[in-house]
Amino acid sequence: MMNMAMQMMEMHSKEMHSKEMPTSGMDMAMMQECIEACTASEQACTMCAGSMMGDNMARVTGMCLNTADMCSTMTRTMMRPNGMHAESMMAMMRATMMMCTATADECMMHADASEDFRMCAEACRQSAMACQKMTDSMTSTISRG
Amino acid sequence: MMNMAMQMMEMHSKEMHSKEMPTSGMDMAMMQECIEACTASEQACTMCAGSMMGDNMARVTGMCLNTADMCSTMTRTMMRPNGMHAESMMAMMRATMMMCTATADECMMHADASEDFRMCAEACRQSAMACQKMTDSMTSTISRG
Amino acid sequence: MMNMAMQMMEMHSKEMHSKEMPTSGMDMAMMQECIEACTASEQACTMCAGSMMGDNMARVTGMCLNTADMCSTMTRTMMRPNGMHAESMMAMMRATMMMCTATADECMMHADASEDFRMCAEACRQSAMACQKMTDSMTSTISRG
Amino acid sequence: MMNMAMQMMEMHSKEMHSKEMPTSGMDMAMMQECIEACTASEQACTMCAGSMMGDNMARVTGMCLNTADMCSTMTRTMMRPNGMHAESMMAMMRATMMMCTATADECMMHADASEDFRMCAEACRQSAMACQKMTDSMTSTISRG
């Protein structure tokens, strides 16, 4: 399944080797290997960082990382007006709200351990509220037609 | 609102300067400026890349970028077992399915322009189906209690 | 090569199914398929969005996307004091500076087409300068030893 | 400094409200607030996840997260042929190699604690090697002119 992007690259290999392209003269097979190795490393690191099973802090750490990624995706989506798809965007807003709220709750359970958790919870709650406001506004826009 | 992370950094500035830390001796105020400048640049680039308003390809480009980010977030979340929160994860699955399906449809409208679009649509559909299967499986697990 | 993370997941499958884990009862093989499908979709979309070969705007779009990702990575790295590795961080700073500067130059070539490009170029230059200041400061810290 | 992207959005607000745009009728000021809140939450979570100062595992966790992000950025850059800028790309390759190598070393120090670390180290080493090969190949291409 991984090969779809590789097939695209294959398909373009001729253009990639044309003199005008910045990829001219580069070894495409080697680049494919490099992409696979980097992706494998990305995944192993993400996995490794979250793997301290049973550890008391593992859950809150994992949830914070998920929220960081979801919020980054949400932010980028909002910055691409041309690519907006209202229905999908509202589903993403809902996912962001739920993730942020759950993470805020989890962080608050560790509030005594460190002030970081309290502050992170606060940022998450504000993010959830901002997404709620945005969703309400989009819903009323859509229903007004 | 941006200052939450900065406040956390402030709060830890003493530890950051302790001899054992890799940050010992670094200029923290300068690093905060650098973080702000990099974030501003990230956002401007994301915006700029998606800004060719009215252009025929702008919508499909924007949707592909959104799907790429959503899928990356979904993947990372699945790789962090400790951080899993079933309800949020299912909301993320739903957002991924909707975004993938909408992008596949949009790509297919350009299928005549380039084979890339057909292949991208195919990858998006497979991703939507895999998320659907995953969601069904999680739902039945939850309902079985 | 992709299977490293999958092997890790395999290795932990027993813990993942223990009653205390949020992954208890989930179908791990199905989740692996879902991870592969999402990763394939992410890669195909990234590729597809950047594939309008020969198009006049394709180069600046691609460079903006690269800079957005590099700046995001740089920002996150600066926010993880415990994970800092001075030598690697300086190599990342250098990569960020070069990518930002090249993107600023490319954007300026399109400044007449849209004000977006001029603003993006400005954000990139500020980011390059902030990274330069940070690098100089780290170098002098290291040489003072 | 954060306002560059906001200014771009401002500049386009008229187009964004035209009937043909998917953003038509949306509250742009509210969306800007939502972007700021999500970004703040992303940064706080990244910071929070990496904040267990002094903890034995904090360094390896932070380094793994940095490597995951750097590898993701490297991968995406390789998938955007149009946006390639040889000099910047080689600087990114160098940063990836250094980060991967340092993380592999750090992981190996914890190899007795869990097999995850050994596997992650292996993926990182393979990634560093693939980037080295790629860099050598690009260098010889450039020097051949």
mmCIF file of C-alpha atoms in Angstrom, chain B residues 3-143:
data_model
loop_
_atom_site.group_PDB
_atom_site.id
_atom_site.type_symbol
_atom_site.label_atom_id
_atom_site.label_comp_id
_atom_site.label_asym_id
_atom_site.label_seq_id
_atom_site.Cartn_x
_atom_site.Cartn_y
_atom_site.Cartn_z
ATOM 1 C CA ASN B 3 2.487 33.047 25.817
ATOM 2 C CA MET B 4 1.433 29.894 27.644
ATOM 3 C CA ALA B 5 4.411 27.920 26.337
ATOM 4 C CA MET B 6 6.622 30.944 26.892
ATOM 5 C CA GLN B 7 5.437 31.115 30.509
ATOM 6 C CA MET B 8 6.295 27.436 30.916
ATOM 7 C CA MET B 9 9.748 28.110 29.561
ATOM 8 C CA GLU B 10 10.121 31.065 31.927
ATOM 9 C CA MET B 11 9.069 28.881 34.826
ATOM 10 C CA HIS B 12 11.765 26.353 33.989
ATOM 11 C CA SER B 13 14.453 28.883 33.165
ATOM 12 C CA LYS B 14 16.309 28.150 36.390
ATOM 13 C CA GLU B 15 16.506 24.407 35.721
ATOM 14 C CA MET B 16 17.387 25.121 32.097
ATOM 15 C CA HIS B 17 20.461 26.973 33.257
ATOM 16 C CA SER B 18 21.631 24.287 35.631
ATOM 17 C CA LYS B 19 24.952 22.711 34.648
ATOM 18 C CA GLU B 20 23.458 19.290 33.914
ATOM 19 C CA MET B 21 20.984 20.525 31.334
ATOM 20 C CA PRO B 22 21.844 20.692 27.624
ATOM 21 C CA THR B 23 20.341 24.201 27.629
ATOM 22 C CA SER B 24 22.879 25.447 30.190
ATOM 23 C CA GLY B 25 24.292 28.820 29.129
ATOM 24 C CA MET B 26 21.851 29.378 26.277
ATOM 25 C CA ASP B 27 20.064 32.707 25.831
ATOM 26 C CA MET B 28 16.435 31.855 26.582
ATOM 27 C CA ALA B 29 14.974 35.228 25.576
ATOM 28 C CA MET B 30 16.650 34.873 22.203
ATOM 29 C CA MET B 31 15.294 31.365 21.828
ATOM 30 C CA GLN B 32 11.776 32.653 22.492
ATOM 31 C CA GLU B 33 12.201 35.209 19.706
ATOM 32 C CA CYS B 34 13.466 32.461 17.444
ATOM 33 C CA ILE B 35 10.429 30.277 18.232
ATOM 34 C CA GLU B 36 8.102 33.169 17.408
ATOM 35 C CA ALA B 37 9.898 33.933 14.144
ATOM 36 C CA CYS B 38 9.883 30.281 13.065
ATOM 37 C CA THR B 39 6.189 29.895 13.915
ATOM 38 C CA ALA B 40 5.351 33.063 11.978
ATOM 39 C CA SER B 41 7.311 31.768 9.015
ATOM 40 C CA GLU B 42 5.608 28.371 9.181
ATOM 41 C CA GLN B 43 2.211 30.001 9.156
ATOM 42 C CA ALA B 44 3.036 32.465 6.397
ATOM 43 C CA CYS B 45 4.372 29.664 4.195
ATOM 44 C CA THR B 46 1.348 27.463 4.765
ATOM 45 C CA MET B 47 -0.840 30.430 3.930
ATOM 46 C CA CYS B 48 1.217 31.485 0.945
ATOM 47 C CA ALA B 49 1.293 28.009 -0.571
ATOM 48 C CA GLY B 50 -2.463 27.875 -0.404
ATOM 49 C CA SER B 51 -3.193 31.411 -1.499
ATOM 50 C CA MET B 52 -3.554 31.253 -5.235
ATOM 51 C CA MET B 53 -7.201 32.188 -4.968
ATOM 52 C CA GLY B 54 -9.431 31.585 -7.940
ATOM 53 C CA ASP B 55 -6.843 29.355 -9.529
ATOM 54 C CA ASN B 56 -8.376 26.173 -10.822
ATOM 55 C CA MET B 57 -6.013 23.899 -8.890
ATOM 56 C CA ALA B 58 -6.086 25.812 -5.631
ATOM 57 C CA ARG B 59 -8.960 23.858 -4.105
ATOM 58 C CA VAL B 60 -7.599 20.390 -4.786
ATOM 59 C CA THR B 61 -4.143 21.470 -3.610
ATOM 60 C CA GLY B 62 -5.524 22.801 -0.338
ATOM 61 C CA MET B 63 -7.591 19.690 0.260
ATOM 62 C CA CYS B 64 -4.615 17.406 -0.414
ATOM 63 C CA LEU B 65 -2.512 19.346 2.076
ATOM 64 C CA ASN B 66 -5.245 19.114 4.715
ATOM 65 C CA THR B 67 -5.587 15.386 4.163
ATOM 66 C CA ALA B 68 -1.826 14.886 4.379
ATOM 67 C CA ASP B 69 -1.765 16.619 7.777
ATOM 68 C CA MET B 70 -4.873 14.877 9.095
ATOM 69 C CA CYS B 71 -3.528 11.455 8.051
ATOM 70 C CA SER B 72 -0.178 12.166 9.663
ATOM 71 C CA THR B 73 -1.898 13.106 12.931
ATOM 72 C CA MET B 74 -4.118 10.034 12.756
ATOM 73 C CA THR B 75 -1.102 7.777 12.166
ATOM 74 C CA ARG B 76 0.879 9.200 15.073
ATOM 75 C CA THR B 77 -2.116 8.880 17.383
ATOM 76 C CA MET B 78 -2.443 5.207 16.507
ATOM 77 C CA MET B 79 1.230 4.733 17.378
ATOM 78 C CA ARG B 80 0.792 6.021 20.930
ATOM 79 C CA PRO B 81 -1.149 3.329 22.790
ATOM 80 C CA ASN B 82 -0.710 5.002 26.165
ATOM 81 C CA GLY B 83 -2.231 8.245 24.983
ATOM 82 C CA MET B 84 -5.324 6.711 23.459
ATOM 83 C CA HIS B 85 -8.672 8.159 24.451
ATOM 84 C CA ALA B 86 -11.360 6.114 22.697
ATOM 85 C CA GLU B 87 -13.962 8.849 22.217
ATOM 86 C CA SER B 88 -11.480 11.411 20.849
ATOM 87 C CA MET B 89 -9.880 8.796 18.647
ATOM 88 C CA MET B 90 -13.197 7.923 17.067
ATOM 89 C CA ALA B 91 -13.865 11.623 16.408
ATOM 90 C CA MET B 92 -10.445 11.819 14.739
ATOM 91 C CA MET B 93 -11.225 8.707 12.679
ATOM 92 C CA ARG B 94 -14.450 10.337 11.533
ATOM 93 C CA ALA B 95 -12.644 13.555 10.567
ATOM 94 C CA THR B 96 -10.034 11.540 8.650
ATOM 95 C CA MET B 97 -12.702 9.574 6.770
ATOM 96 C CA MET B 98 -14.598 12.692 5.770
ATOM 97 C CA MET B 99 -11.489 14.602 4.720
ATOM 98 C CA CYS B 100 -10.163 11.603 2.730
ATOM 99 C CA THR B 101 -13.480 11.006 0.995
ATOM 100 C CA ALA B 102 -13.959 14.668 0.055
ATOM 101 C CA THR B 103 -10.381 14.861 -1.236
ATOM 102 C CA ALA B 104 -10.799 11.685 -3.277
ATOM 103 C CA ASP B 105 -13.903 13.179 -4.913
ATOM 104 C CA GLU B 106 -12.115 16.443 -5.622
ATOM 105 C CA CYS B 107 -9.075 14.634 -7.056
ATOM 106 C CA MET B 108 -11.267 12.592 -9.384
ATOM 107 C CA MET B 109 -12.573 15.826 -10.949
ATOM 108 C CA HIS B 110 -9.015 16.436 -12.137
ATOM 109 C CA ALA B 111 -8.288 12.856 -13.156
ATOM 110 C CA ASP B 112 -8.028 13.847 -16.810
ATOM 111 C CA ALA B 113 -5.399 16.475 -16.086
ATOM 112 C CA SER B 114 -2.953 14.056 -14.501
ATOM 113 C CA GLU B 115 -2.715 10.451 -13.369
ATOM 114 C CA ASP B 116 -1.454 11.767 -9.995
ATOM 115 C CA PHE B 117 -4.978 12.745 -9.062
ATOM 116 C CA ARG B 118 -6.360 9.287 -9.784
ATOM 117 C CA MET B 119 -3.664 7.676 -7.654
ATOM 118 C CA CYS B 120 -4.103 10.144 -4.825
ATOM 119 C CA ALA B 121 -7.874 9.532 -4.898
ATOM 120 C CA GLU B 122 -7.215 5.805 -4.632
ATOM 121 C CA ALA B 123 -4.917 6.215 -1.592
ATOM 122 C CA CYS B 124 -7.499 8.485 0.061
ATOM 123 C CA ARG B 125 -10.313 5.981 -0.478
ATOM 124 C CA GLN B 126 -8.233 3.158 1.001
ATOM 125 C CA SER B 127 -7.462 5.313 3.990
ATOM 126 C CA ALA B 128 -11.155 6.175 4.481
ATOM 127 C CA MET B 129 -12.079 2.480 4.289
ATOM 128 C CA ALA B 130 -9.375 1.451 6.756
ATOM 129 C CA CYS B 131 -10.597 4.108 9.210
ATOM 130 C CA GLN B 132 -14.174 2.909 8.749
ATOM 131 C CA LYS B 133 -13.190 -0.692 9.555
ATOM 132 C CA MET B 134 -11.248 0.497 12.579
ATOM 133 C CA THR B 135 -14.215 2.562 13.794
ATOM 134 C CA ASP B 136 -16.653 -0.331 13.376
ATOM 135 C CA SER B 137 -14.308 -2.573 15.310
ATOM 136 C CA MET B 138 -13.916 -0.024 18.118
ATOM 137 C CA THR B 139 -17.672 0.561 18.297
ATOM 138 C CA SER B 140 -18.415 -3.132 18.668
ATOM 139 C CA THR B 141 -15.677 -3.435 21.322
ATOM 140 C CA ILE B 142 -17.178 -0.550 23.282
ATOM 141 C CA SER B 143 -20.767 -1.786 22.974
#
